[in-house]
Amino acid sequence: MGYGAPLTGFSGNAASEALFPPYNSVAIDSFPKAAVAVDTAAVMKSDSGITCNLPIPRKRARDHSTINRLLSTSYPSPAHYQKNCGCFYFLGEDISIQIQQQQFDLDRLISQHMEKVRMEVEEKRRRQARRILEAIEVGMMKILRNKEEEIEKMGKLNWELEERVNSLCMENQIWRDVAQTNEATANALRCNLEQVLCQEDDMI
């Protein structure tokens, strides 16, 4: 039914070129030839059904590090692409728009939070200023009330003093009238006494 027939238009070279970029040949050519030869021999013997224990080369760790270094230099990293083109990729998809949208949403949330904090701070300042003004008003009202009480006390004291002065003036006037009356009485008595003395002289 054609299971064994090769696919037309798709060769081994094309498959290898599709899976690996052409510049990977540099990394493949740079592999140590001893490691490649040993792996090829092991694969051929396993395919032929012959099993044998091949000695493990001592430089395998160093060869693997060399291979990894070559692969890392052969394949540009995604961060390199992101740095060069300014795009962000995740699983082969460009997520720059999503990141920008999230950044925009984050900036919007931050600005809203800052505006809310600013309004709360202003409200707190207004309330604090209102409380300060109320405290000042209460203090001033208390001071004014005390001053009014003092003024009332001084008014009462002044009225009492005026009443005392008026009473003293009236008393002074009374004593002056009494003095004048006594003086008149004394003058009358002196005149009477002089008349009596004159009459006695005449009789002698």
PDB file of C-alpha atoms in Angstrom:
ATOM      1  CA  MET A   1       0.000   0.000   0.000  1.00  0.00           C
ATOM      2  CA  GLY A   2       2.975   2.265  -0.295  1.00  0.00           C
ATOM      3  CA  TYR A   3       4.064   2.377   3.330  1.00  0.00           C
ATOM      4  CA  GLY A   4       7.677   1.946   2.377  1.00  0.00           C
ATOM      5  CA  ALA A   5       7.698   4.530  -0.380  1.00  0.00           C
ATOM      6  CA  PRO A   6       9.620   7.719   0.406  1.00  0.00           C
ATOM      7  CA  LEU A   7       7.688  10.971   0.670  1.00  0.00           C
ATOM      8  CA  THR A   8       8.000  13.082  -2.436  1.00  0.00           C
ATOM      9  CA  GLY A   9       9.415  16.551  -2.066  1.00  0.00           C
ATOM     10  CA  PHE A  10      10.637  15.923   1.477  1.00  0.00           C
ATOM     11  CA  SER A  11      14.175  14.615   1.835  1.00  0.00           C
ATOM     12  CA  GLY A  12      16.453  14.132   4.792  1.00  0.00           C
ATOM     13  CA  ASN A  13      18.390  17.282   4.016  1.00  0.00           C
ATOM     14  CA  ALA A  14      15.200  19.302   3.868  1.00  0.00           C
ATOM     15  CA  ALA A  15      14.036  17.883   7.188  1.00  0.00           C
ATOM     16  CA  SER A  16      17.313  18.676   8.843  1.00  0.00           C
ATOM     17  CA  GLU A  17      17.269  22.192   7.392  1.00  0.00           C
ATOM     18  CA  ALA A  18      13.688  22.640   8.623  1.00  0.00           C
ATOM     19  CA  LEU A  19      14.493  21.464  12.146  1.00  0.00           C
ATOM     20  CA  PHE A  20      17.870  23.145  12.551  1.00  0.00           C
ATOM     21  CA  PRO A  21      18.991  26.419  10.971  1.00  0.00           C
ATOM     22  CA  PRO A  22      21.903  26.296   8.536  1.00  0.00           C
ATOM     23  CA  TYR A  23      24.183  28.190  10.927  1.00  0.00           C
ATOM     24  CA  ASN A  24      24.030  25.255  13.354  1.00  0.00           C
ATOM     25  CA  SER A  25      26.520  23.492  11.121  1.00  0.00           C
ATOM     26  CA  VAL A  26      29.170  25.542  12.818  1.00  0.00           C
ATOM     27  CA  ALA A  27      28.286  23.999  16.150  1.00  0.00           C
ATOM     28  CA  ILE A  28      28.104  20.511  14.651  1.00  0.00           C
ATOM     29  CA  ASP A  29      31.459  20.911  12.929  1.00  0.00           C
ATOM     30  CA  SER A  30      32.964  22.206  16.147  1.00  0.00           C
ATOM     31  CA  PHE A  31      32.112  19.039  18.126  1.00  0.00           C
ATOM     32  CA  PRO A  32      35.095  16.899  19.048  1.00  0.00           C
ATOM     33  CA  LYS A  33      35.621  14.255  16.360  1.00  0.00           C
ATOM     34  CA  ALA A  34      36.447  11.559  18.885  1.00  0.00           C
ATOM     35  CA  ALA A  35      33.114  11.899  20.618  1.00  0.00           C
ATOM     36  CA  VAL A  36      31.262  11.837  17.285  1.00  0.00           C
ATOM     37  CA  ALA A  37      33.155   8.754  16.140  1.00  0.00           C
ATOM     38  CA  VAL A  38      32.538   6.854  19.354  1.00  0.00           C
ATOM     39  CA  ASP A  39      28.804   7.660  19.327  1.00  0.00           C
ATOM     40  CA  THR A  40      28.553   6.606  15.664  1.00  0.00           C
ATOM     41  CA  ALA A  41      30.289   3.300  16.357  1.00  0.00           C
ATOM     42  CA  ALA A  42      28.049   2.628  19.348  1.00  0.00           C
ATOM     43  CA  VAL A  43      24.933   3.259  17.269  1.00  0.00           C
ATOM     44  CA  MET A  44      26.107   1.019  14.417  1.00  0.00           C
ATOM     45  CA  LYS A  45      26.950  -1.870  16.759  1.00  0.00           C
ATOM     46  CA  SER A  46      23.659  -1.580  18.618  1.00  0.00           C
ATOM     47  CA  ASP A  47      21.827  -1.710  15.310  1.00  0.00           C
ATOM     48  CA  SER A  48      23.718  -4.792  14.178  1.00  0.00           C
ATOM     49  CA  GLY A  49      22.820  -6.654  17.387  1.00  0.00           C
ATOM     50  CA  ILE A  50      26.349  -6.765  18.733  1.00  0.00           C
ATOM     51  CA  THR A  51      26.546  -5.670  22.331  1.00  0.00           C
ATOM     52  CA  CYS A  52      29.797  -4.558  23.804  1.00  0.00           C
ATOM     53  CA  ASN A  53      30.912  -2.252  26.580  1.00  0.00           C
ATOM     54  CA  LEU A  54      32.665   0.728  25.108  1.00  0.00           C
ATOM     55  CA  PRO A  55      35.047   2.643  27.295  1.00  0.00           C
ATOM     56  CA  ILE A  56      33.681   6.049  28.357  1.00  0.00           C
ATOM     57  CA  PRO A  57      36.072   8.796  27.375  1.00  0.00           C
ATOM     58  CA  ARG A  58      37.375  10.864  30.269  1.00  0.00           C
ATOM     59  CA  LYS A  59      36.919  14.126  28.461  1.00  0.00           C
ATOM     60  CA  ARG A  60      33.145  13.689  28.141  1.00  0.00           C
ATOM     61  CA  ALA A  61      32.323  16.327  30.758  1.00  0.00           C
ATOM     62  CA  ARG A  62      34.602  18.775  29.085  1.00  0.00           C
ATOM     63  CA  ASP A  63      33.201  17.844  25.675  1.00  0.00           C
ATOM     64  CA  HIS A  64      29.639  18.408  26.912  1.00  0.00           C
ATOM     65  CA  SER A  65      30.590  21.801  28.307  1.00  0.00           C
ATOM     66  CA  THR A  66      32.174  22.657  24.966  1.00  0.00           C
ATOM     67  CA  ILE A  67      29.018  21.528  23.153  1.00  0.00           C
ATOM     68  CA  ASN A  68      26.782  23.560  25.441  1.00  0.00           C
ATOM     69  CA  ARG A  69      28.981  26.606  24.995  1.00  0.00           C
ATOM     70  CA  LEU A  70      28.918  26.229  21.227  1.00  0.00           C
ATOM     71  CA  LEU A  71      25.154  25.760  21.208  1.00  0.00           C
ATOM     72  CA  SER A  72      24.681  28.796  23.387  1.00  0.00           C
ATOM     73  CA  THR A  73      26.789  30.873  21.026  1.00  0.00           C
ATOM     74  CA  SER A  74      25.103  29.400  17.932  1.00  0.00           C
ATOM     75  CA  TYR A  75      21.474  29.992  19.030  1.00  0.00           C
ATOM     76  CA  PRO A  76      20.635  33.578  19.846  1.00  0.00           C
ATOM     77  CA  SER A  77      18.713  33.813  23.109  1.00  0.00           C
ATOM     78  CA  PRO A  78      15.102  35.088  23.200  1.00  0.00           C
ATOM     79  CA  ALA A  79      16.235  37.907  25.474  1.00  0.00           C
ATOM     80  CA  HIS A  80      18.596  38.964  22.670  1.00  0.00           C
ATOM     81  CA  TYR A  81      15.685  39.102  20.226  1.00  0.00           C
ATOM     82  CA  GLN A  82      13.568  40.966  22.803  1.00  0.00           C
ATOM     83  CA  LYS A  83      16.332  43.458  23.425  1.00  0.00           C
ATOM     84  CA  ASN A  84      16.912  44.048  19.729  1.00  0.00           C
ATOM     85  CA  CYS A  85      13.289  44.294  18.579  1.00  0.00           C
ATOM     86  CA  GLY A  86      11.672  45.577  21.802  1.00  0.00           C
ATOM     87  CA  CYS A  87       9.111  42.762  21.780  1.00  0.00           C
ATOM     88  CA  PHE A  88       8.279  40.167  24.388  1.00  0.00           C
ATOM     89  CA  TYR A  89       7.635  36.565  23.393  1.00  0.00           C
ATOM     90  CA  PHE A  90       6.141  33.761  25.445  1.00  0.00           C
ATOM     91  CA  LEU A  91       5.702  30.320  23.882  1.00  0.00           C
ATOM     92  CA  GLY A  92       6.304  31.857  20.482  1.00  0.00           C
ATOM     93  CA  GLU A  93       3.606  34.538  20.854  1.00  0.00           C
ATOM     94  CA  ASP A  94       4.125  38.279  21.028  1.00  0.00           C
ATOM     95  CA  ILE A  95       2.806  39.484  24.397  1.00  0.00           C
ATOM     96  CA  SER A  96       4.009  43.062  24.061  1.00  0.00           C
ATOM     97  CA  ILE A  97       0.445  44.352  23.684  1.00  0.00           C
ATOM     98  CA  GLN A  98      -0.699  42.475  26.788  1.00  0.00           C
ATOM     99  CA  ILE A  99       2.286  43.791  28.759  1.00  0.00           C
ATOM    100  CA  GLN A 100       1.612  47.337  27.574  1.00  0.00           C
ATOM    101  CA  GLN A 101      -2.069  46.967  28.487  1.00  0.00           C
ATOM    102  CA  GLN A 102      -1.153  45.645  31.924  1.00  0.00           C
ATOM    103  CA  GLN A 103       1.336  48.488  32.349  1.00  0.00           C
ATOM    104  CA  PHE A 104      -1.357  50.964  31.312  1.00  0.00           C
ATOM    105  CA  ASP A 105      -3.845  49.404  33.740  1.00  0.00           C
ATOM    106  CA  LEU A 106      -1.209  49.457  36.488  1.00  0.00           C
ATOM    107  CA  ASP A 107      -0.419  53.115  35.823  1.00  0.00           C
ATOM    108  CA  ARG A 108      -4.138  53.908  35.806  1.00  0.00           C
ATOM    109  CA  LEU A 109      -4.649  52.098  39.118  1.00  0.00           C
ATOM    110  CA  ILE A 110      -1.646  53.887  40.620  1.00  0.00           C
ATOM    111  CA  SER A 111      -2.932  57.262  39.413  1.00  0.00           C
ATOM    112  CA  GLN A 112      -6.410  56.505  40.779  1.00  0.00           C
ATOM    113  CA  HIS A 113      -4.913  55.418  44.095  1.00  0.00           C
ATOM    114  CA  MET A 114      -2.750  58.547  44.227  1.00  0.00           C
ATOM    115  CA  GLU A 115      -5.787  60.714  43.444  1.00  0.00           C
ATOM    116  CA  LYS A 116      -7.771  58.933  46.145  1.00  0.00           C
ATOM    117  CA  VAL A 117      -4.925  59.393  48.639  1.00  0.00           C
ATOM    118  CA  ARG A 118      -4.630  63.066  47.662  1.00  0.00           C
ATOM    119  CA  MET A 119      -8.362  63.614  48.160  1.00  0.00           C
ATOM    120  CA  GLU A 120      -8.253  61.801  51.506  1.00  0.00           C
ATOM    121  CA  VAL A 121      -5.289  63.929  52.609  1.00  0.00           C
ATOM    122  CA  GLU A 122      -7.091  67.105  51.547  1.00  0.00           C
ATOM    123  CA  GLU A 123     -10.235  65.980  53.364  1.00  0.00           C
ATOM    124  CA  LYS A 124      -8.190  65.240  56.478  1.00  0.00           C
ATOM    125  CA  ARG A 125      -6.571  68.670  56.231  1.00  0.00           C
ATOM    126  CA  ARG A 126      -9.970  70.338  55.873  1.00  0.00           C
ATOM    127  CA  ARG A 127     -11.339  68.422  58.849  1.00  0.00           C
ATOM    128  CA  GLN A 128      -8.253  69.268  60.893  1.00  0.00           C
ATOM    129  CA  ALA A 129      -8.503  72.942  59.907  1.00  0.00           C
ATOM    130  CA  ARG A 130     -12.208  72.878  60.789  1.00  0.00           C
ATOM    131  CA  ARG A 131     -11.432  71.347  64.170  1.00  0.00           C
ATOM    132  CA  ILE A 132      -8.718  73.936  64.787  1.00  0.00           C
ATOM    133  CA  LEU A 133     -11.095  76.768  63.856  1.00  0.00           C
ATOM    134  CA  GLU A 134     -13.786  75.309  66.098  1.00  0.00           C
ATOM    135  CA  ALA A 135     -11.296  75.039  68.972  1.00  0.00           C
ATOM    136  CA  ILE A 136     -10.169  78.634  68.383  1.00  0.00           C
ATOM    137  CA  GLU A 137     -13.791  79.784  68.219  1.00  0.00           C
ATOM    138  CA  VAL A 138     -14.631  77.967  71.449  1.00  0.00           C
ATOM    139  CA  GLY A 139     -11.572  79.482  73.137  1.00  0.00           C
ATOM    140  CA  MET A 140     -12.432  82.977  71.902  1.00  0.00           C
ATOM    141  CA  MET A 141     -16.055  82.588  72.998  1.00  0.00           C
ATOM    142  CA  LYS A 142     -14.879  81.507  76.433  1.00  0.00           C
ATOM    143  CA  ILE A 143     -12.521  84.474  76.643  1.00  0.00           C
ATOM    144  CA  LEU A 144     -15.264  86.857  75.491  1.00  0.00           C
ATOM    145  CA  ARG A 145     -17.683  85.383  78.021  1.00  0.00           C
ATOM    146  CA  ASN A 146     -15.115  85.866  80.788  1.00  0.00           C
ATOM    147  CA  LYS A 147     -14.510  89.424  79.645  1.00  0.00           C
ATOM    148  CA  GLU A 148     -18.244  90.105  79.588  1.00  0.00           C
ATOM    149  CA  GLU A 149     -18.559  88.741  83.113  1.00  0.00           C
ATOM    150  CA  GLU A 150     -15.683  90.958  84.209  1.00  0.00           C
ATOM    151  CA  ILE A 151     -17.346  93.937  82.533  1.00  0.00           C
ATOM    152  CA  GLU A 152     -20.602  93.152  84.309  1.00  0.00           C
ATOM    153  CA  LYS A 153     -18.762  92.887  87.622  1.00  0.00           C
ATOM    154  CA  MET A 154     -17.004  96.184  86.994  1.00  0.00           C
ATOM    155  CA  GLY A 155     -20.352  97.763  86.073  1.00  0.00           C
ATOM    156  CA  LYS A 156     -21.923  96.552  89.273  1.00  0.00           C
ATOM    157  CA  LEU A 157     -18.955  97.798  91.286  1.00  0.00           C
ATOM    158  CA  ASN A 158     -19.104 101.146  89.512  1.00  0.00           C
ATOM    159  CA  TRP A 159     -22.813 101.430  90.237  1.00  0.00           C
ATOM    160  CA  GLU A 160     -22.186 100.614  93.891  1.00  0.00           C
ATOM    161  CA  LEU A 161     -19.456 103.223  94.034  1.00  0.00           C
ATOM    162  CA  GLU A 162     -21.715 105.790  92.417  1.00  0.00           C
ATOM    163  CA  GLU A 163     -24.425 105.004  94.944  1.00  0.00           C
ATOM    164  CA  ARG A 164     -21.892 105.349  97.735  1.00  0.00           C
ATOM    165  CA  VAL A 165     -20.718 108.675  96.373  1.00  0.00           C
ATOM    166  CA  ASN A 166     -24.300 109.909  96.095  1.00  0.00           C
ATOM    167  CA  SER A 167     -25.043 108.849  99.657  1.00  0.00           C
ATOM    168  CA  LEU A 168     -21.875 110.566 100.857  1.00  0.00           C
ATOM    169  CA  CYS A 169     -22.829 113.712  98.999  1.00  0.00           C
ATOM    170  CA  MET A 170     -26.261 113.669 100.566  1.00  0.00           C
ATOM    171  CA  GLU A 171     -24.764 113.054 103.998  1.00  0.00           C
ATOM    172  CA  ASN A 172     -22.320 115.892 103.440  1.00  0.00           C
ATOM    173  CA  GLN A 173     -25.136 118.195 102.502  1.00  0.00           C
ATOM    174  CA  ILE A 174     -27.041 117.191 105.613  1.00  0.00           C
ATOM    175  CA  TRP A 175     -24.042 117.861 107.823  1.00  0.00           C
ATOM    176  CA  ARG A 176     -23.492 121.181 106.097  1.00  0.00           C
ATOM    177  CA  ASP A 177     -27.095 122.157 106.782  1.00  0.00           C
ATOM    178  CA  VAL A 178     -26.699 121.071 110.388  1.00  0.00           C
ATOM    179  CA  ALA A 179     -23.531 123.135 110.659  1.00  0.00           C
ATOM    180  CA  GLN A 180     -25.224 126.161 109.201  1.00  0.00           C
ATOM    181  CA  THR A 181     -28.162 125.704 111.566  1.00  0.00           C
ATOM    182  CA  ASN A 182     -25.839 125.362 114.544  1.00  0.00           C
ATOM    183  CA  GLU A 183     -23.911 128.404 113.442  1.00  0.00           C
ATOM    184  CA  ALA A 184     -27.121 130.420 113.212  1.00  0.00           C
ATOM    185  CA  THR A 185     -28.190 129.209 116.622  1.00  0.00           C
ATOM    186  CA  ALA A 186     -24.806 130.141 118.069  1.00  0.00           C
ATOM    187  CA  ASN A 187     -25.027 133.617 116.535  1.00  0.00           C
ATOM    188  CA  ALA A 188     -28.506 134.080 117.982  1.00  0.00           C
ATOM    189  CA  LEU A 189     -27.352 132.975 121.403  1.00  0.00           C
ATOM    190  CA  ARG A 190     -24.369 135.338 121.201  1.00  0.00           C
ATOM    191  CA  CYS A 191     -26.645 138.233 120.341  1.00  0.00           C
ATOM    192  CA  ASN A 192     -28.989 137.394 123.180  1.00  0.00           C
ATOM    193  CA  LEU A 193     -26.063 137.106 125.552  1.00  0.00           C
ATOM    194  CA  GLU A 194     -24.710 140.484 124.484  1.00  0.00           C
ATOM    195  CA  GLN A 195     -28.145 142.087 124.992  1.00  0.00           C
ATOM    196  CA  VAL A 196     -28.437 140.591 128.473  1.00  0.00           C
ATOM    197  CA  LEU A 197     -24.990 141.881 129.385  1.00  0.00           C
ATOM    198  CA  CYS A 198     -25.828 145.345 128.099  1.00  0.00           C
ATOM    199  CA  GLN A 199     -29.030 145.468 130.137  1.00  0.00           C
ATOM    200  CA  GLU A 200     -27.139 144.456 133.286  1.00  0.00           C
ATOM    201  CA  ASP A 201     -24.619 147.237 132.725  1.00  0.00           C
ATOM    202  CA  ASP A 202     -27.421 149.726 132.341  1.00  0.00           C
ATOM    203  CA  MET A 203     -29.026 148.596 135.591  1.00  0.00           C
ATOM    204  CA  ILE A 204     -25.820 149.015 137.522  1.00  0.00           C
TER     205      ILE A 204
END
